[in-house]
Coordinates of N, CA and C in Angstrom, one line a residue:
I1 N 104.2 128.3 70.7 CA 105.6 127.8 70.5 C 106.5 127.9 71.7
E2 N 107.2 127.0 71.9 CA 108.1 127.0 72.9 C 109.3 127.8 73.0
A3 N 109.8 128.0 74.1 CA 111.2 129.0 74.0 C 112.4 128.3 73.2
G4 N 112.6 127.2 73.2 CA 113.8 126.5 72.3 C 113.1 126.2 70.8
Q5 N 112.1 126.3 70.6 CA 111.6 126.0 69.2 C 111.7 127.2 68.2
A6 N 112.0 126.8 67.1 CA 112.1 127.8 66.1 C 110.6 128.1 65.4
E7 N 110.4 129.3 65.4 CA 109.3 130.1 65.1 C 109.3 130.4 63.6
P8 N 108.1 129.9 62.9 CA 108.2 130.4 61.4 C 108.3 131.8 61.2
D9 N 108.8 132.1 60.1 CA 108.9 133.8 60.0 C 107.9 134.0 58.9
P10 N 106.8 134.8 59.3 CA 105.8 135.2 58.6 C 106.2 136.4 57.4
S11 N 107.3 136.8 57.6 CA 107.8 138.2 56.8 C 108.5 137.7 55.6
K12 N 108.7 136.2 55.3 CA 109.3 135.7 54.1 C 108.6 136.1 52.8
G13 N 107.3 135.6 52.9 CA 106.3 136.1 51.8 C 106.4 137.3 51.5
L14 N 106.3 138.2 52.7 CA 106.3 139.7 52.4 C 107.4 140.2 51.6
L15 N 108.5 139.6 51.9 CA 109.7 140.3 51.4 C 109.9 140.0 50.0
L16 N 109.0 138.6 49.3 CA 109.0 138.5 48.0 C 108.2 139.5 47.2
R17 N 107.2 139.7 47.9 CA 106.0 140.8 47.5 C 106.6 142.1 47.3
L18 N 107.4 142.7 48.5 CA 108.0 143.8 48.6 C 109.0 144.2 47.4
G19 N 109.8 142.9 47.1 CA 110.8 143.1 46.0 C 110.3 143.0 44.7
V20 N 109.1 142.4 44.4 CA 108.5 142.5 43.2 C 107.8 143.7 43.2
C21 N 107.2 144.4 43.9 CA 106.4 145.6 43.8 C 107.5 146.8 43.9
T22 N 108.8 146.7 44.4 CA 109.7 147.5 44.5 C 110.3 147.9 43.1
A23 N 110.5 146.6 42.2 CA 110.8 146.7 40.9 C 109.8 147.3 40.1
I24 N 108.7 146.9 40.3 CA 107.7 147.7 39.5 C 107.6 149.1 39.7
T25 N 107.7 149.3 40.9 CA 107.5 150.8 41.2 C 108.7 151.6 40.5
L26 N 109.8 151.2 40.5 CA 110.9 151.8 40.0 C 110.8 151.9 38.4
N27 N 110.2 150.9 37.8 CA 110.1 150.8 36.5 C 109.0 151.9 36.0
T28 N 107.9 151.7 36.7 CA 106.8 152.8 36.5 C 107.1 154.3 36.8
M29 N 108.0 154.5 37.6 CA 108.5 155.7 37.9 C 109.3 156.2 36.6
S30 N 110.3 155.3 36.4 CA 111.1 155.7 35.2 C 110.2 156.0 33.7
F31 N 109.0 155.2 33.7 CA 108.3 155.3 32.4 C 107.4 156.8 32.7
S32 N 107.1 157.2 33.9 CA 106.4 158.7 34.3 C 107.3 159.5 34.2
L33 N 108.7 159.4 34.1 CA 109.6 160.6 34.2 C 109.5 161.4 32.8
P34 N 109.6 160.9 31.5 CA 109.4 161.9 30.7 C 108.1 162.8 30.8
F35 N 107.1 162.2 31.2 CA 105.7 163.2 31.2 C 106.0 164.4 32.3
Y36 N 106.8 163.8 33.3 CA 107.2 164.9 34.5 C 108.0 165.8 34.0
L37 N 109.0 165.5 32.8 CA 109.9 166.4 32.3 C 109.5 167.1 31.1
G38 N 108.2 167.1 30.8 CA 107.7 167.8 29.7 C 107.2 167.2 28.4
L39 N 107.1 165.8 28.2 CA 106.5 165.1 27.1 C 105.3 165.6 26.9
S40 N 104.9 166.1 26.0 CA 103.7 166.7 25.5 C 102.5 165.6 25.6
E41 N 101.3 165.8 26.0 CA 100.4 165.1 25.8 C 100.0 164.4 24.2
A42 N 100.5 165.3 23.3 CA 100.6 164.7 21.9 C 101.8 163.8 21.7
G43 N 102.2 163.2 22.6 CA 103.2 162.2 22.6 C 103.4 161.0 21.6
G44 N 102.0 161.0 21.2 CA 101.8 160.1 20.0 C 102.1 158.4 20.6
D45 N 102.6 157.6 19.7 CA 102.9 156.1 20.1 C 103.7 156.0 21.5
L46 N 104.6 156.7 21.5 CA 105.5 156.6 22.7 C 104.8 157.0 24.0
Q47 N 104.0 157.8 23.9 CA 103.0 158.1 25.2 C 102.2 156.9 25.3
R48 N 101.6 156.4 24.5 CA 100.4 155.4 24.6 C 101.3 154.1 25.2
W49 N 102.4 154.0 24.7 CA 103.1 152.8 24.7 C 103.5 152.7 26.3
L50 N 104.2 153.7 26.6 CA 104.7 154.0 28.1 C 103.6 153.9 29.1
R51 N 102.4 154.5 28.8 CA 101.1 154.4 29.7 C 100.5 153.1 29.8
G52 N 100.6 152.4 28.6 CA 100.1 151.0 28.6 C 101.1 150.1 29.3
L53 N 102.2 150.3 29.2 CA 103.3 149.4 30.0 C 103.2 149.8 31.5
S54 N 102.9 150.9 31.9 CA 102.8 151.4 33.0 C 101.5 150.7 33.9
L55 N 100.4 150.7 32.9 CA 99.2 150.2 33.4 C 99.4 148.5 33.6
L56 N 99.9 148.0 32.7 CA 100.1 146.5 32.8 C 101.0 146.0 33.9
L57 N 102.3 147.0 34.2 CA 103.0 146.5 35.4 C 102.3 146.8 36.5
T58 N 101.6 147.9 36.6 CA 100.7 148.2 38.0 C 99.8 147.3 38.2
T59 N 98.9 146.7 37.2 CA 98.1 145.6 37.2 C 98.6 144.5 38.0
G60 N 99.7 143.9 37.6 CA 100.5 142.9 38.3 C 101.0 143.1 39.7
A61 N 101.2 144.5 39.9 CA 101.8 145.0 41.4 C 100.6 144.8 42.2
V62 N 99.4 145.3 41.6 CA 98.1 145.5 42.5 C 97.7 144.2 42.7
L63 N 97.8 143.1 41.8 CA 97.2 141.7 42.0 C 98.3 140.9 43.0
Y64 N 99.4 141.3 42.7 CA 100.4 140.3 43.6 C 100.7 141.0 44.9
G65 N 100.9 142.2 44.9 CA 101.3 142.9 46.2 C 100.2 143.4 47.0
G66 N 99.1 143.7 46.3 CA 97.9 144.2 46.9 C 97.1 143.0 47.4
S67 N 97.2 141.9 46.8 CA 96.4 140.6 47.4 C 96.7 140.4 48.8
Y68 N 97.9 140.8 49.4 CA 98.0 140.8 50.9 C 97.1 141.4 51.4
F69 N 96.9 142.7 51.3 CA 96.0 143.6 51.9 C 94.6 143.3 51.6
F70 N 94.4 143.0 50.4 CA 92.8 142.8 50.0 C 92.4 141.3 50.9
G71 N 93.2 140.3 50.9 CA 92.8 139.0 51.7 C 92.7 139.3 53.1
R72 N 93.4 140.2 53.7 CA 93.4 140.4 55.0 C 92.1 141.5 55.5
A73 N 92.0 142.4 54.6 CA 90.8 143.1 54.8 C 89.5 142.4 54.6
W74 N 89.6 141.5 53.6 CA 88.3 140.6 53.5 C 88.1 139.8 54.6
R75 N 89.1 139.3 55.0 CA 88.9 138.3 56.3 C 88.2 139.1 57.7
S76 N 88.9 140.5 57.8 CA 88.5 141.1 58.9 C 87.0 141.7 58.8
L77 N 86.7 142.1 57.4 CA 85.1 142.3 57.3 C 84.2 141.3 57.6
R78 N 84.7 140.1 57.1 CA 83.8 138.9 57.4 C 83.5 138.4 58.9
H79 N 84.7 138.9 59.6 CA 84.7 138.5 61.2 C 84.1 139.9 61.8
G80 N 83.7 140.8 61.2 CA 83.2 142.1 61.8 C 84.2 143.0 62.4
I81 N 85.6 142.6 62.2 CA 86.8 143.4 62.8 C 87.1 144.6 62.1
A82 N 87.3 145.8 62.6 CA 87.9 146.9 62.0 C 89.4 146.5 62.0
H83 N 90.2 146.8 60.8 CA 91.4 146.6 60.8 C 92.0 147.5 59.8
F84 N 93.4 147.8 60.0 CA 94.0 148.9 59.3 C 94.2 148.4 57.8
D85 N 94.2 147.2 57.4 CA 94.2 146.8 56.2 C 92.9 147.2 55.2
I86 N 92.0 147.2 55.8 CA 90.4 147.9 55.1 C 90.8 149.1 54.5
P87 N 91.2 150.2 55.2 CA 91.5 151.3 54.5 C 92.5 151.2 53.4
V88 N 93.5 150.5 53.7 CA 94.8 150.3 52.7 C 94.2 149.6 51.4
A89 N 93.4 148.6 51.3 CA 92.9 147.8 50.5 C 92.0 149.1 49.6
L90 N 91.1 149.5 50.3 CA 90.1 150.6 49.7 C 91.0 151.7 49.0
G91 N 92.1 152.1 49.5 CA 92.7 153.1 48.8 C 93.4 152.5 47.5
L92 N 94.1 151.5 47.8 CA 94.6 150.9 46.6 C 93.6 150.7 45.4
L93 N 92.4 150.1 45.8 CA 91.4 150.0 44.9 C 90.8 151.3 44.3
A94 N 90.6 152.3 45.0 CA 90.2 153.5 44.4 C 91.3 154.1 43.6
A95 N 92.5 154.2 43.9 CA 93.6 154.8 43.1 C 93.9 154.0 41.8
Y96 N 93.9 152.7 41.9 CA 94.1 152.1 40.7 C 92.9 152.0 39.9
G97 N 91.6 151.9 40.4 CA 90.4 152.0 39.7 C 90.3 153.4 39.0
G98 N 90.7 154.5 39.6 CA 90.7 155.8 39.1 C 91.6 155.9 37.9
S99 N 92.7 155.3 38.1 CA 93.8 155.4 36.9 C 93.2 154.5 35.8
L100 N 92.8 153.3 35.9 CA 92.1 152.5 35.2 C 91.1 153.2 34.1
W101 N 90.2 153.9 34.9 CA 89.1 154.7 34.4 C 89.7 155.7 33.3
A102 N 90.7 156.4 33.9 CA 91.5 157.5 33.1 C 92.2 157.1 32.0
F103 N 92.7 155.9 32.2 CA 93.3 155.2 30.9 C 92.3 155.0 29.8
S104 N 91.1 154.3 30.2 CA 90.3 153.8 29.3 C 89.5 155.2 28.6
Q105 N 89.6 156.2 29.3 CA 88.9 157.5 28.7 C 90.1 158.2 27.8
G106 N 91.1 158.0 28.0 CA 92.3 158.6 27.2 C 92.7 159.9 28.0
R107 N 92.4 160.1 29.4 CA 92.5 161.2 30.3 C 93.9 160.9 31.0
A108 N 95.1 161.1 30.4 CA 96.4 161.0 31.0 C 96.7 161.8 32.3
D109 N 95.9 162.9 32.1 CA 96.2 164.0 33.4 C 95.7 163.4 34.8
A110 N 94.9 162.2 34.7 CA 94.2 161.7 35.8 C 94.6 160.3 36.2
M111 N 95.8 160.0 35.6 CA 96.7 158.5 35.8 C 97.6 158.8 36.8
Y112 N 97.4 158.0 37.7 CA 98.6 158.1 39.0 C 98.9 156.7 39.1
L113 N 99.4 156.2 38.1 CA 99.9 154.5 38.2 C 101.1 154.6 39.0
D114 N 102.0 155.4 38.9 CA 103.3 155.6 39.9 C 103.0 155.9 41.4
S115 N 102.0 156.6 41.5 CA 101.5 156.8 42.9 C 101.1 155.6 43.6
V116 N 100.0 155.0 42.8 CA 99.8 153.7 43.2 C 100.8 152.5 43.6
N117 N 101.8 152.5 42.8 CA 103.0 151.6 43.1 C 103.8 152.0 44.2
V118 N 104.1 153.5 44.3 CA 104.7 153.8 45.5 C 103.9 153.6 46.6
F119 N 102.8 153.9 46.7 CA 102.0 153.7 47.8 C 101.9 152.3 48.2
L120 N 101.7 151.3 47.5 CA 101.7 149.7 47.8 C 102.9 149.4 48.4
T121 N 104.1 149.8 47.6 CA 105.6 149.4 48.2 C 105.8 150.0 49.4
F122 N 105.4 151.2 49.8 CA 105.5 151.8 51.1 C 104.8 151.1 52.3
M123 N 103.4 150.6 51.8 CA 102.6 149.7 52.6 C 103.1 148.4 52.9
L124 N 103.9 147.8 51.9 CA 104.3 146.5 52.1 C 105.7 146.6 53.1
L125 N 106.3 147.7 52.7 CA 107.6 147.8 53.3 C 107.3 148.0 55.0
G126 N 106.2 148.8 55.3 CA 105.9 149.1 56.6 C 105.4 147.8 57.2
R127 N 104.5 147.1 56.6 CA 104.0 145.8 57.0 C 105.3 144.7 57.1
F128 N 106.3 144.8 56.1 CA 107.4 143.8 56.4 C 108.3 144.2 57.7
L129 N 108.4 145.3 57.9 CA 109.2 146.0 59.0 C 108.4 145.6 60.3
Q130 N 107.1 145.7 60.3 CA 106.3 145.4 61.4 C 106.4 144.2 61.7
E131 N 106.3 143.0 60.8 CA 106.4 141.5 61.1 C 107.7 141.3 61.5
R132 N 108.7 142.0 61.1 CA 110.3 141.5 61.3 C 110.5 142.0 63.0
T133 N 110.1 143.2 63.3 CA 110.0 143.6 64.7 C 109.3 142.6 65.7
L134 N 108.0 142.6 65.2 CA 107.2 141.7 66.1 C 107.9 140.4 66.4
L135 N 108.5 139.6 65.3 CA 109.2 138.4 65.5 C 110.4 138.4 66.2
A136 N 111.1 139.5 66.2 CA 112.2 139.5 67.1 C 112.0 139.9 68.5
N137 N 110.8 140.7 68.6 CA 110.4 140.9 70.1 C 109.9 139.5 70.7
R138 N 109.2 138.8 69.9 CA 108.7 137.5 70.4 C 109.7 136.5 70.8
R139 N 110.8 136.5 69.7 CA 111.9 135.6 70.0 C 112.7 136.1 71.3
R140 N 112.9 137.3 71.4 CA 113.6 137.8 72.7 C 112.9 137.6 74.0
L141 N 111.5 137.6 73.9 CA 111.0 137.4 75.0 C 110.8 135.8 75.6
L142 N 110.7 135.0 74.5 CA 110.7 133.8 74.7 C 112.0 133.2 75.2
K143 N 113.2 133.7 74.9 CA 114.5 133.3 75.3 C 114.8 134.0 76.8
S144 N 114.0 135.0 77.2 CA 114.3 135.7 78.4 C 113.8 134.8 79.4
E145 N 113.9 135.1 80.8 CA 113.5 134.4 81.9 C 112.1 134.8 82.2
A146 N 111.5 135.7 81.5 CA 110.2 136.4 82.0 C 109.1 135.2 82.4
F147 N 109.0 134.1 81.4 CA 108.2 133.2 81.8 C 108.5 131.9 82.4
S148 N 109.8 132.0 83.0 CA 110.5 130.7 83.6 C 109.8 130.2 84.8
F149 N 109.2 131.2 85.5 CA 108.6 130.9 86.9 C 107.1 131.1 86.9
A150 N 106.6 131.8 85.8 CA 105.3 132.0 85.6 C 104.4 130.6 85.4
T151 N 103.2 130.8 86.0 CA 102.2 129.5 85.9 C 101.0 130.2 85.4
V152 N 100.2 129.3 84.9 CA 98.7 129.5 84.4 C 97.9 128.4 84.9
T153 N 96.4 128.7 85.0 CA 95.6 127.6 85.3 C 95.1 127.0 84.0
A154 N 95.4 125.6 83.9 CA 94.8 125.0 82.6 C 93.5 124.4 83.1
L155 N 92.4 124.4 82.4 CA 91.1 124.1 82.6 C 90.8 122.5 82.2
D156 N 91.5 122.0 81.4 CA 91.3 120.7 80.9 C 92.2 119.6 81.3
P157 N 92.0 118.4 81.8 CA 90.6 117.9 82.2 C 89.9 118.4 83.3
H158 N 91.0 118.9 84.5 CA 90.4 119.6 85.5 C 91.3 120.6 85.8
P159 N 90.8 121.8 86.4 CA 91.7 122.9 86.7 C 92.9 122.6 87.5
R160 N 94.0 123.0 87.0 CA 95.2 122.7 87.8 C 96.4 123.8 87.2
E161 N 97.3 124.2 88.3 CA 98.5 125.2 87.8 C 99.7 124.4 87.2
L162 N 99.9 124.9 85.9 CA 101.0 124.8 85.2 C 102.1 125.7 84.8
P163 N 103.3 125.3 84.8 CA 104.4 126.3 84.2 C 104.1 126.5 82.7
W164 N 104.2 127.9 82.2 CA 103.8 128.1 80.9 C 104.4 127.1 79.9
A165 N 105.6 126.8 80.1 CA 106.6 125.9 79.4 C 105.7 124.7 79.1
Q166 N 104.9 124.0 79.7 CA 104.1 122.9 79.9 C 102.7 122.9 79.3
V167 N 102.1 124.2 78.9 CA 101.2 124.3 78.4 C 101.2 123.8 76.9
D168 N 100.1 123.0 76.6 CA 100.0 122.4 75.2 C 99.2 123.5 74.3
A169 N 99.4 123.3 73.0 CA 98.8 124.0 72.1 C 97.1 123.7 72.1
G170 N 96.4 124.8 72.3 CA 94.9 124.5 72.1 C 94.4 124.3 73.3
A171 N 95.0 124.4 74.5 CA 94.7 124.1 75.7 C 93.9 125.3 76.2
R172 N 92.8 125.0 77.0 CA 91.9 126.1 77.5 C 92.5 126.6 78.8
L173 N 92.5 127.9 78.6 CA 93.3 128.5 80.2 C 92.6 129.5 80.8
L174 N 92.8 129.6 82.1 CA 92.0 130.6 82.9 C 93.1 131.7 83.0
L175 N 92.8 132.8 82.6 CA 93.7 133.9 82.7 C 93.3 135.1 83.7
Q176 N 93.8 135.4 84.5 CA 93.3 136.1 85.7 C 94.1 137.7 85.6
P177 N 93.2 138.7 85.8 CA 93.6 140.0 85.5 C 94.8 140.3 86.3
G178 N 95.8 140.8 85.6 CA 97.2 141.1 86.1 C 98.1 140.0 85.9
A179 N 97.7 138.9 85.8 CA 98.6 137.8 85.4 C 99.5 137.8 84.3
I180 N 100.7 137.1 84.1 CA 101.5 137.1 83.0 C 101.0 136.7 81.9

């Protein structure tokens, strides 16, 4: 991407995922509040309804918001690269799977659906802020004069020195240690 060219914003998709997961998190937390405030385990239909609704919403959050981490973790595993998204994806799967098992066994004391949602929302928030910061830094760097005098050795069709601004996407470059 050249200095004057508009760069796509990778955080836009994250913002939508973050918004959906935040809304789900706030709802599941409000559904969990009666249990934290003393609704007995013999709450009957209300208890089953609130827990079932929380499970349904959490499933949506994990499928939609978690798919970001699952896809990136899978790609990094396929390429044999250790990446931060792997433990995030594993943590989401373990916490959601454990809560799903507890729901199926009628073990309300082992369900942590609100915690799954909070964790997912905070992971998406962190990734969103990271992407926004990287984009802002990249744009600031490209607008600065740091690259205006720098050159690089392009190898195709024959080795030659070029200013960075004239390098085409996909060009093979020779980068020397300590070079910009």
